[in-house]
Amino acid sequence: MSSFKTSHFLPLPPLSLRTPPPSYRKPTIISTYSHLPDRSIQHDDSSMTYYRAAPIGADLNYGFDRRIERDEDLDEHLDGVCDALRHVEEKGGKGERKGGIITWRGMITRIMTAPYEDREGWEMTAIALDGSVYVELHDPPDVRANRRKQQSTWAWQTYMGYSFESFSTVPAEAGTGDKDFPEGWGGDVNTNVQWCNVVRSAIGDIPLCLGGEVDCVRAEPGTSHPGLESCVELKTNKVIENEKQEFIFHKKLLKHWAQSWLLGIPEVQVGFRDDHGILLNQRRFETEKIPRFIASIPSAHPPWTPNPCLHFLHAVLNLVITNVLPTDPCSRYTPGSINPEDDLPPATIWRFSFIPRRGCELYKVG
Ligand code: 0WD
Ligand code: CA
């Protein structure tokens, strides 16, 4: 990759960095949308569910054979978030799209947690269009096939995560009330169904527009969207039985914290299960207190602090914005100077890749 002439390399910051980090602006909602069981999108909250604590003793294997999984061969790119922005514009909202980075929250989670990621590298594509930079995962077929292979070995663990979601939620529209369902079951798992929130935020001076899935809200079933402050993220974990498992969980809390913090979700509920998939207990974490909780653990070296993460996120996005935005084909035109019949010149495609323990490289691909 270093053979590309226009390549820029950004090393990881030292983990001991003390310089105050750029601030992350409190996210505000631009729009919400729902993926229905057939994966179609509706610009409302029909797929929103309400939190209700899962019963202790719930069997997270329940319903495995009836699960319906989303077809992951369909690459949706940034469709959901772009569709939502178009919907907002059609309703008369102005300027939501202009400026900064438009992407999935999951992409920002990856960039932000990279300083502590020792194993998994990634590649993302960045394209400037009409004043904004669109960022998505670069997912070539071989990488995808490899991931699919790994995922299949985790299929059961993954299912238990979805099953915990069902046991922890009440759907907006109550099902047919099948008497055979176990206590607390919110309905069979269909991973096509998602409720997404699109938010505006910023890291330092860089505006962000992020779309992400939200698991449920803490509100009386039937109430309309009660706001980001009521959103809840659900996670499952194996019950912690020794120091090593506890250390691994504390490391995982970095990803849980970053993921929820980025979208403005104030609460993470973790369900702890045994080896057989039985829910043994659950614990609530307030997102903003997770870094302090980690800092309070008696240890010579804390497993992580937010500081290098925020610095690295800003540095990567700054590198992307300053290089990619000037290649916006729309910037060569003033409003009205484009004949709607004409095609715009092709956009310039950029890529940036993360090499674990080293840093991030940005280069032009065409
Ligand atoms: O670039 C792409 N092709 C990606 C698209 C990568 C990641 C997500 N997506 C799509 C998803 O299909 C969804 O519509 O973006 C939307 C959600 O984005 P996100 O919230 O930014 O995703 P992330 O924060 O990585 O994950 C949130 C949840 C996961 O829950 P847990 O608790 O395990 O973090 O989204 C789900 C998953 O339940 N999820 C997915 N569902 C279907 N297909 C996928 C996926 N590829 N990735 C995450
Ligand atoms: Ca979740």
mmCIF file of C-alpha atoms in Angstrom, residues 37-306:
data_model
loop_
_atom_site.group_PDB
_atom_site.id
_atom_site.type_symbol
_atom_site.label_atom_id
_atom_site.label_comp_id
_atom_site.label_asym_id
_atom_site.label_seq_id
_atom_site.Cartn_x
_atom_site.Cartn_y
_atom_site.Cartn_z
ATOM 1 C CA PRO A 37 -39.503 -8.289 8.995
ATOM 2 C CA ASP A 38 -39.014 -8.260 5.189
ATOM 3 C CA ARG A 39 -36.098 -5.783 5.639
ATOM 4 C CA SER A 40 -38.011 -2.937 3.973
ATOM 5 C CA ILE A 41 -37.619 0.502 5.568
ATOM 6 C CA GLN A 42 -40.376 2.543 7.134
ATOM 7 C CA HIS A 43 -39.683 6.043 8.429
ATOM 8 C CA ASP A 44 -41.277 5.557 11.809
ATOM 9 C CA ASP A 45 -40.788 3.683 15.084
ATOM 10 C CA SER A 46 -42.701 0.486 14.291
ATOM 11 C CA SER A 47 -39.680 -1.682 15.172
ATOM 12 C CA MET A 48 -39.004 0.150 18.444
ATOM 13 C CA THR A 49 -39.394 -2.079 21.518
ATOM 14 C CA TYR A 50 -39.741 -1.368 25.249
ATOM 15 C CA TYR A 51 -37.313 -2.567 27.883
ATOM 16 C CA ARG A 52 -38.546 -5.006 30.485
ATOM 17 C CA ALA A 53 -35.953 -6.947 32.498
ATOM 18 C CA ALA A 54 -35.534 -10.521 31.273
ATOM 19 C CA PRO A 55 -36.543 -13.171 33.819
ATOM 20 C CA ILE A 56 -33.579 -14.714 35.630
ATOM 21 C CA GLY A 57 -33.373 -18.356 34.597
ATOM 22 C CA ALA A 58 -34.491 -17.624 31.015
ATOM 23 C CA ASP A 59 -33.132 -20.185 28.549
ATOM 24 C CA LEU A 60 -31.365 -18.174 25.848
ATOM 25 C CA ASN A 61 -31.371 -21.190 23.512
ATOM 26 C CA TYR A 62 -35.120 -20.848 23.205
ATOM 27 C CA GLY A 63 -36.400 -20.324 19.635
ATOM 28 C CA PHE A 64 -33.053 -21.074 17.940
ATOM 29 C CA ASP A 65 -34.631 -23.300 15.262
ATOM 30 C CA ARG A 66 -37.257 -20.712 14.397
ATOM 31 C CA ARG A 67 -34.848 -17.784 13.956
ATOM 32 C CA ILE A 68 -34.868 -15.847 10.681
ATOM 33 C CA GLU A 69 -31.553 -14.292 9.686
ATOM 34 C CA ARG A 70 -30.940 -11.303 7.477
ATOM 35 C CA ASP A 71 -29.392 -12.097 4.096
ATOM 36 C CA GLU A 72 -25.900 -10.702 4.614
ATOM 37 C CA ASP A 73 -25.016 -11.156 0.944
ATOM 38 C CA LEU A 74 -27.045 -8.039 0.273
ATOM 39 C CA ASP A 75 -24.618 -5.182 0.749
ATOM 40 C CA GLU A 76 -26.712 -2.264 1.916
ATOM 41 C CA HIS A 77 -23.861 0.249 1.983
ATOM 42 C CA LEU A 78 -25.191 3.434 3.645
ATOM 43 C CA ASP A 79 -28.710 2.989 2.276
ATOM 44 C CA GLY A 80 -30.607 3.256 5.574
ATOM 45 C CA VAL A 81 -28.905 6.411 6.774
ATOM 46 C CA CYS A 82 -29.063 8.060 3.303
ATOM 47 C CA ASP A 83 -32.734 7.145 2.983
ATOM 48 C CA ALA A 84 -33.422 8.712 6.374
ATOM 49 C CA LEU A 85 -31.585 11.938 5.409
ATOM 50 C CA ARG A 86 -33.511 12.114 2.127
ATOM 51 C CA HIS A 87 -36.727 11.640 4.070
ATOM 52 C CA VAL A 88 -35.812 14.521 6.412
ATOM 53 C CA GLU A 89 -34.994 16.752 3.414
ATOM 54 C CA GLU A 90 -38.284 15.884 1.730
ATOM 55 C CA LYS A 91 -40.094 16.932 4.870
ATOM 56 C CA GLY A 92 -38.378 20.325 4.618
ATOM 57 C CA GLY A 93 -35.398 19.794 6.930
ATOM 58 C CA LYS A 94 -32.408 21.734 5.621
ATOM 59 C CA GLY A 95 -28.683 21.252 5.788
ATOM 60 C CA GLU A 96 -28.692 17.970 7.724
ATOM 61 C CA ARG A 97 -26.440 16.443 5.133
ATOM 62 C CA LYS A 98 -23.925 19.247 4.674
ATOM 63 C CA GLY A 99 -20.511 19.078 6.177
ATOM 64 C CA GLY A 100 -18.581 16.478 8.056
ATOM 65 C CA ILE A 101 -18.721 12.714 8.052
ATOM 66 C CA ILE A 102 -21.789 10.602 7.289
ATOM 67 C CA THR A 103 -21.529 6.953 8.338
ATOM 68 C CA TRP A 104 -22.744 4.112 10.562
ATOM 69 C CA ARG A 105 -22.050 4.443 14.260
ATOM 70 C CA GLY A 106 -20.302 1.030 14.028
ATOM 71 C CA MET A 107 -17.606 2.530 11.798
ATOM 72 C CA ILE A 108 -16.846 5.250 14.334
ATOM 73 C CA THR A 109 -16.779 2.646 17.134
ATOM 74 C CA ARG A 110 -14.083 0.786 15.197
ATOM 75 C CA ILE A 111 -11.951 3.855 14.587
ATOM 76 C CA MET A 112 -12.326 5.031 18.167
ATOM 77 C CA THR A 113 -11.397 1.708 19.794
ATOM 78 C CA ALA A 114 -8.484 1.054 17.415
ATOM 79 C CA PRO A 115 -5.767 2.206 19.890
ATOM 80 C CA TYR A 116 -6.656 -0.859 22.016
ATOM 81 C CA GLU A 117 -7.298 -3.276 19.146
ATOM 82 C CA ASP A 118 -4.443 -5.764 18.894
ATOM 83 C CA ARG A 119 -5.819 -8.213 16.356
ATOM 84 C CA GLU A 120 -8.446 -7.067 13.886
ATOM 85 C CA GLY A 121 -7.531 -4.610 11.167
ATOM 86 C CA TRP A 122 -10.127 -3.040 8.899
ATOM 87 C CA GLU A 123 -10.509 -1.001 5.746
ATOM 88 C CA MET A 124 -13.016 1.731 5.042
ATOM 89 C CA THR A 125 -13.959 3.635 1.907
ATOM 90 C CA ALA A 126 -14.436 7.424 1.900
ATOM 91 C CA ILE A 127 -16.096 9.456 -0.846
ATOM 92 C CA ALA A 128 -16.818 13.201 -0.868
ATOM 93 C CA LEU A 129 -20.128 14.311 -2.300
ATOM 94 C CA ASP A 130 -21.907 17.639 -2.018
ATOM 95 C CA GLY A 131 -19.922 18.914 0.947
ATOM 96 C CA SER A 132 -19.883 15.755 3.069
ATOM 97 C CA VAL A 133 -17.661 12.703 3.289
ATOM 98 C CA TYR A 134 -19.451 9.345 3.211
ATOM 99 C CA VAL A 135 -17.609 6.525 4.996
ATOM 100 C CA GLU A 136 -18.425 2.822 4.817
ATOM 101 C CA LEU A 137 -16.756 -0.495 5.507
ATOM 102 C CA HIS A 138 -14.642 -1.836 2.645
ATOM 103 C CA ASP A 139 -15.717 -5.436 2.634
ATOM 104 C CA PRO A 140 -14.065 -7.367 -0.235
ATOM 105 C CA PRO A 141 -15.456 -10.886 -0.935
ATOM 106 C CA ASP A 142 -12.464 -12.744 0.575
ATOM 107 C CA VAL A 143 -12.619 -10.738 3.828
ATOM 108 C CA ARG A 144 -16.371 -11.235 3.943
ATOM 109 C CA ALA A 145 -16.076 -15.007 3.345
ATOM 110 C CA ASN A 146 -13.508 -15.261 6.117
ATOM 111 C CA ARG A 147 -15.703 -13.351 8.530
ATOM 112 C CA ARG A 148 -18.675 -15.514 7.603
ATOM 113 C CA LYS A 149 -16.628 -18.621 8.436
ATOM 114 C CA GLN A 150 -15.670 -17.171 11.827
ATOM 115 C CA GLN A 151 -19.246 -16.063 12.461
ATOM 116 C CA SER A 152 -20.602 -19.568 11.877
ATOM 117 C CA THR A 153 -18.506 -20.856 14.792
ATOM 118 C CA TRP A 154 -20.081 -18.115 16.951
ATOM 119 C CA ALA A 155 -23.635 -18.656 15.647
ATOM 120 C CA TRP A 156 -24.899 -20.002 18.958
ATOM 121 C CA GLN A 157 -23.367 -17.182 21.045
ATOM 122 C CA THR A 158 -24.731 -14.649 18.566
ATOM 123 C CA TYR A 159 -28.185 -16.194 18.807
ATOM 124 C CA MET A 160 -28.132 -15.958 22.590
ATOM 125 C CA GLY A 161 -27.545 -12.212 22.220
ATOM 126 C CA TYR A 162 -30.662 -11.901 20.068
ATOM 127 C CA SER A 163 -32.638 -14.183 22.357
ATOM 128 C CA PHE A 164 -31.646 -12.035 25.371
ATOM 129 C CA GLU A 165 -32.981 -9.031 23.394
ATOM 130 C CA SER A 166 -36.300 -10.814 22.918
ATOM 131 C CA PHE A 167 -36.523 -11.758 26.601
ATOM 132 C CA SER A 168 -35.691 -8.142 27.565
ATOM 133 C CA THR A 169 -38.233 -6.365 25.388
ATOM 134 C CA VAL A 170 -41.920 -5.886 24.714
ATOM 135 C CA PRO A 171 -42.704 -5.201 21.043
ATOM 136 C CA ALA A 172 -44.740 -2.163 19.990
ATOM 137 C CA GLU A 173 -47.433 -4.396 18.630
ATOM 138 C CA ALA A 174 -48.167 -7.343 20.877
ATOM 139 C CA GLY A 175 -48.037 -10.691 19.073
ATOM 140 C CA THR A 176 -50.797 -13.250 18.963
ATOM 141 C CA GLY A 177 -50.084 -14.151 22.577
ATOM 142 C CA ASP A 178 -49.052 -17.744 22.000
ATOM 143 C CA LYS A 179 -49.548 -19.473 25.332
ATOM 144 C CA ASP A 180 -46.574 -21.771 24.678
ATOM 145 C CA PHE A 181 -44.060 -18.927 24.797
ATOM 146 C CA PRO A 182 -41.880 -18.954 27.915
ATOM 147 C CA GLU A 183 -42.235 -16.114 30.432
ATOM 148 C CA GLY A 184 -40.849 -12.826 29.131
ATOM 149 C CA TRP A 185 -40.378 -13.898 25.484
ATOM 150 C CA GLY A 186 -40.877 -10.838 23.275
ATOM 151 C CA GLY A 187 -41.233 -12.728 19.986
ATOM 152 C CA ASP A 188 -39.179 -14.936 17.676
ATOM 153 C CA VAL A 189 -35.856 -13.616 16.432
ATOM 154 C CA ASN A 190 -35.779 -12.062 12.961
ATOM 155 C CA THR A 191 -32.536 -10.151 12.435
ATOM 156 C CA ASN A 192 -34.059 -8.214 9.537
ATOM 157 C CA VAL A 193 -35.976 -6.229 12.107
ATOM 158 C CA GLN A 194 -34.027 -3.227 13.391
ATOM 159 C CA TRP A 195 -34.829 0.149 14.847
ATOM 160 C CA CYS A 196 -32.300 2.799 13.866
ATOM 161 C CA ASN A 197 -31.648 6.328 15.088
ATOM 162 C CA VAL A 198 -29.802 8.894 12.978
ATOM 163 C CA VAL A 199 -28.018 11.508 15.081
ATOM 164 C CA ARG A 200 -25.966 14.654 14.679
ATOM 165 C CA SER A 201 -22.862 15.101 16.747
ATOM 166 C CA ALA A 202 -19.255 16.258 16.396
ATOM 167 C CA ILE A 203 -15.787 15.272 17.505
ATOM 168 C CA GLY A 204 -13.907 18.503 18.142
ATOM 169 C CA ASP A 205 -14.574 20.670 15.084
ATOM 170 C CA ILE A 206 -15.641 17.767 12.815
ATOM 171 C CA PRO A 207 -19.416 17.377 12.334
ATOM 172 C CA LEU A 208 -20.764 13.845 12.368
ATOM 173 C CA CYS A 209 -24.009 12.336 11.152
ATOM 174 C CA LEU A 210 -24.340 8.776 12.454
ATOM 175 C CA GLY A 211 -26.891 6.028 11.949
ATOM 176 C CA GLY A 212 -27.062 3.146 14.376
ATOM 177 C CA GLU A 213 -29.265 0.400 15.698
ATOM 178 C CA VAL A 214 -30.927 0.966 19.075
ATOM 179 C CA ASP A 215 -32.111 -2.105 20.994
ATOM 180 C CA CYS A 216 -35.011 -0.636 22.992
ATOM 181 C CA VAL A 217 -36.310 2.264 25.086
ATOM 182 C CA ARG A 218 -37.098 2.475 28.781
ATOM 183 C CA ALA A 219 -40.710 3.624 28.679
ATOM 184 C CA GLU A 220 -44.263 2.428 29.180
ATOM 185 C CA PRO A 221 -45.201 0.123 26.254
ATOM 186 C CA GLY A 222 -47.179 2.082 23.702
ATOM 187 C CA THR A 223 -45.509 5.489 24.286
ATOM 188 C CA SER A 224 -44.003 7.252 21.267
ATOM 189 C CA HIS A 225 -40.202 7.707 20.998
ATOM 190 C CA PRO A 226 -39.263 9.066 24.430
ATOM 191 C CA GLY A 227 -35.888 10.475 23.231
ATOM 192 C CA LEU A 228 -32.272 9.340 23.275
ATOM 193 C CA GLU A 229 -32.104 9.662 27.060
ATOM 194 C CA SER A 230 -34.432 6.629 27.331
ATOM 195 C CA CYS A 231 -32.538 4.365 24.923
ATOM 196 C CA VAL A 232 -31.020 1.109 26.178
ATOM 197 C CA GLU A 233 -28.258 -1.069 24.691
ATOM 198 C CA LEU A 234 -28.442 -4.806 25.468
ATOM 199 C CA LYS A 235 -25.436 -7.128 25.694
ATOM 200 C CA THR A 236 -24.766 -10.674 26.812
ATOM 201 C CA ASN A 237 -21.681 -12.072 28.455
ATOM 202 C CA LYS A 238 -20.602 -15.328 29.979
ATOM 203 C CA VAL A 239 -20.917 -15.221 33.759
ATOM 204 C CA ILE A 240 -17.634 -14.062 35.331
ATOM 205 C CA GLU A 241 -15.990 -16.732 37.450
ATOM 206 C CA ASN A 242 -12.350 -15.728 37.679
ATOM 207 C CA GLU A 243 -9.958 -12.765 37.354
ATOM 208 C CA LYS A 244 -9.053 -13.528 33.768
ATOM 209 C CA GLN A 245 -12.704 -13.501 32.684
ATOM 210 C CA GLU A 246 -13.207 -10.282 34.629
ATOM 211 C CA PHE A 247 -10.255 -8.664 32.862
ATOM 212 C CA ILE A 248 -11.640 -9.708 29.470
ATOM 213 C CA PHE A 249 -15.046 -8.242 30.376
ATOM 214 C CA HIS A 250 -13.441 -4.952 31.444
ATOM 215 C CA LYS A 251 -11.701 -4.803 28.068
ATOM 216 C CA LYS A 252 -15.015 -5.495 26.307
ATOM 217 C CA LEU A 253 -16.576 -2.588 28.198
ATOM 218 C CA LEU A 254 -14.493 -0.243 26.011
ATOM 219 C CA LYS A 255 -16.473 -1.332 22.936
ATOM 220 C CA HIS A 256 -19.785 -1.247 24.797
ATOM 221 C CA TRP A 257 -19.002 2.231 26.146
ATOM 222 C CA ALA A 258 -17.856 3.636 22.781
ATOM 223 C CA GLN A 259 -20.804 2.159 20.877
ATOM 224 C CA SER A 260 -23.410 3.585 23.256
ATOM 225 C CA TRP A 261 -21.641 6.879 23.946
ATOM 226 C CA LEU A 262 -21.410 7.695 20.227
ATOM 227 C CA LEU A 263 -25.170 7.501 19.725
ATOM 228 C CA GLY A 264 -26.022 9.105 23.079
ATOM 229 C CA ILE A 265 -27.457 5.927 24.652
ATOM 230 C CA PRO A 266 -27.249 6.383 28.435
ATOM 231 C CA GLU A 267 -27.643 2.796 29.581
ATOM 232 C CA VAL A 268 -26.116 -0.615 28.834
ATOM 233 C CA GLN A 269 -27.793 -3.716 30.273
ATOM 234 C CA VAL A 270 -25.558 -6.769 30.385
ATOM 235 C CA GLY A 271 -27.101 -10.213 30.815
ATOM 236 C CA PHE A 272 -24.721 -12.836 32.256
ATOM 237 C CA ARG A 273 -25.360 -16.440 31.198
ATOM 238 C CA ASP A 274 -23.833 -19.792 32.046
ATOM 239 C CA ASP A 275 -22.267 -22.251 29.588
ATOM 240 C CA HIS A 276 -25.675 -23.761 28.887
ATOM 241 C CA GLY A 277 -27.264 -20.445 27.956
ATOM 242 C CA ILE A 278 -29.231 -19.889 31.160
ATOM 243 C CA LEU A 279 -29.497 -16.249 32.261
ATOM 244 C CA LEU A 280 -28.017 -16.066 35.763
ATOM 245 C CA ASN A 281 -27.982 -12.343 36.500
ATOM 246 C CA GLN A 282 -27.876 -8.942 34.849
ATOM 247 C CA ARG A 283 -26.213 -5.659 35.531
ATOM 248 C CA ARG A 284 -26.963 -2.111 34.464
ATOM 249 C CA PHE A 285 -24.137 0.245 33.476
ATOM 250 C CA GLU A 286 -24.608 3.981 33.036
ATOM 251 C CA THR A 287 -22.703 4.687 29.831
ATOM 252 C CA GLU A 288 -21.066 7.919 30.998
ATOM 253 C CA LYS A 289 -19.822 6.286 34.211
ATOM 254 C CA ILE A 290 -18.127 3.312 32.496
ATOM 255 C CA PRO A 291 -14.734 5.088 32.052
ATOM 256 C CA ARG A 292 -14.735 6.084 35.755
ATOM 257 C CA PHE A 293 -15.647 2.527 36.727
ATOM 258 C CA ILE A 294 -12.699 1.233 34.700
ATOM 259 C CA ALA A 295 -10.381 3.856 36.206
ATOM 260 C CA SER A 296 -11.445 2.795 39.716
ATOM 261 C CA ILE A 297 -10.321 -0.811 39.243
ATOM 262 C CA PRO A 298 -7.225 -1.375 41.377
ATOM 263 C CA SER A 299 -4.517 -2.252 38.872
ATOM 264 C CA ALA A 300 -1.074 -1.014 37.851
ATOM 265 C CA HIS A 301 -2.337 -0.325 34.321
ATOM 266 C CA PRO A 302 -6.009 0.365 33.617
ATOM 267 C CA PRO A 303 -7.212 -1.776 30.667
ATOM 268 C CA TRP A 304 -8.175 1.411 28.796
ATOM 269 C CA THR A 305 -8.953 5.110 29.089
ATOM 270 C CA PRO A 306 -11.051 7.168 26.622
#
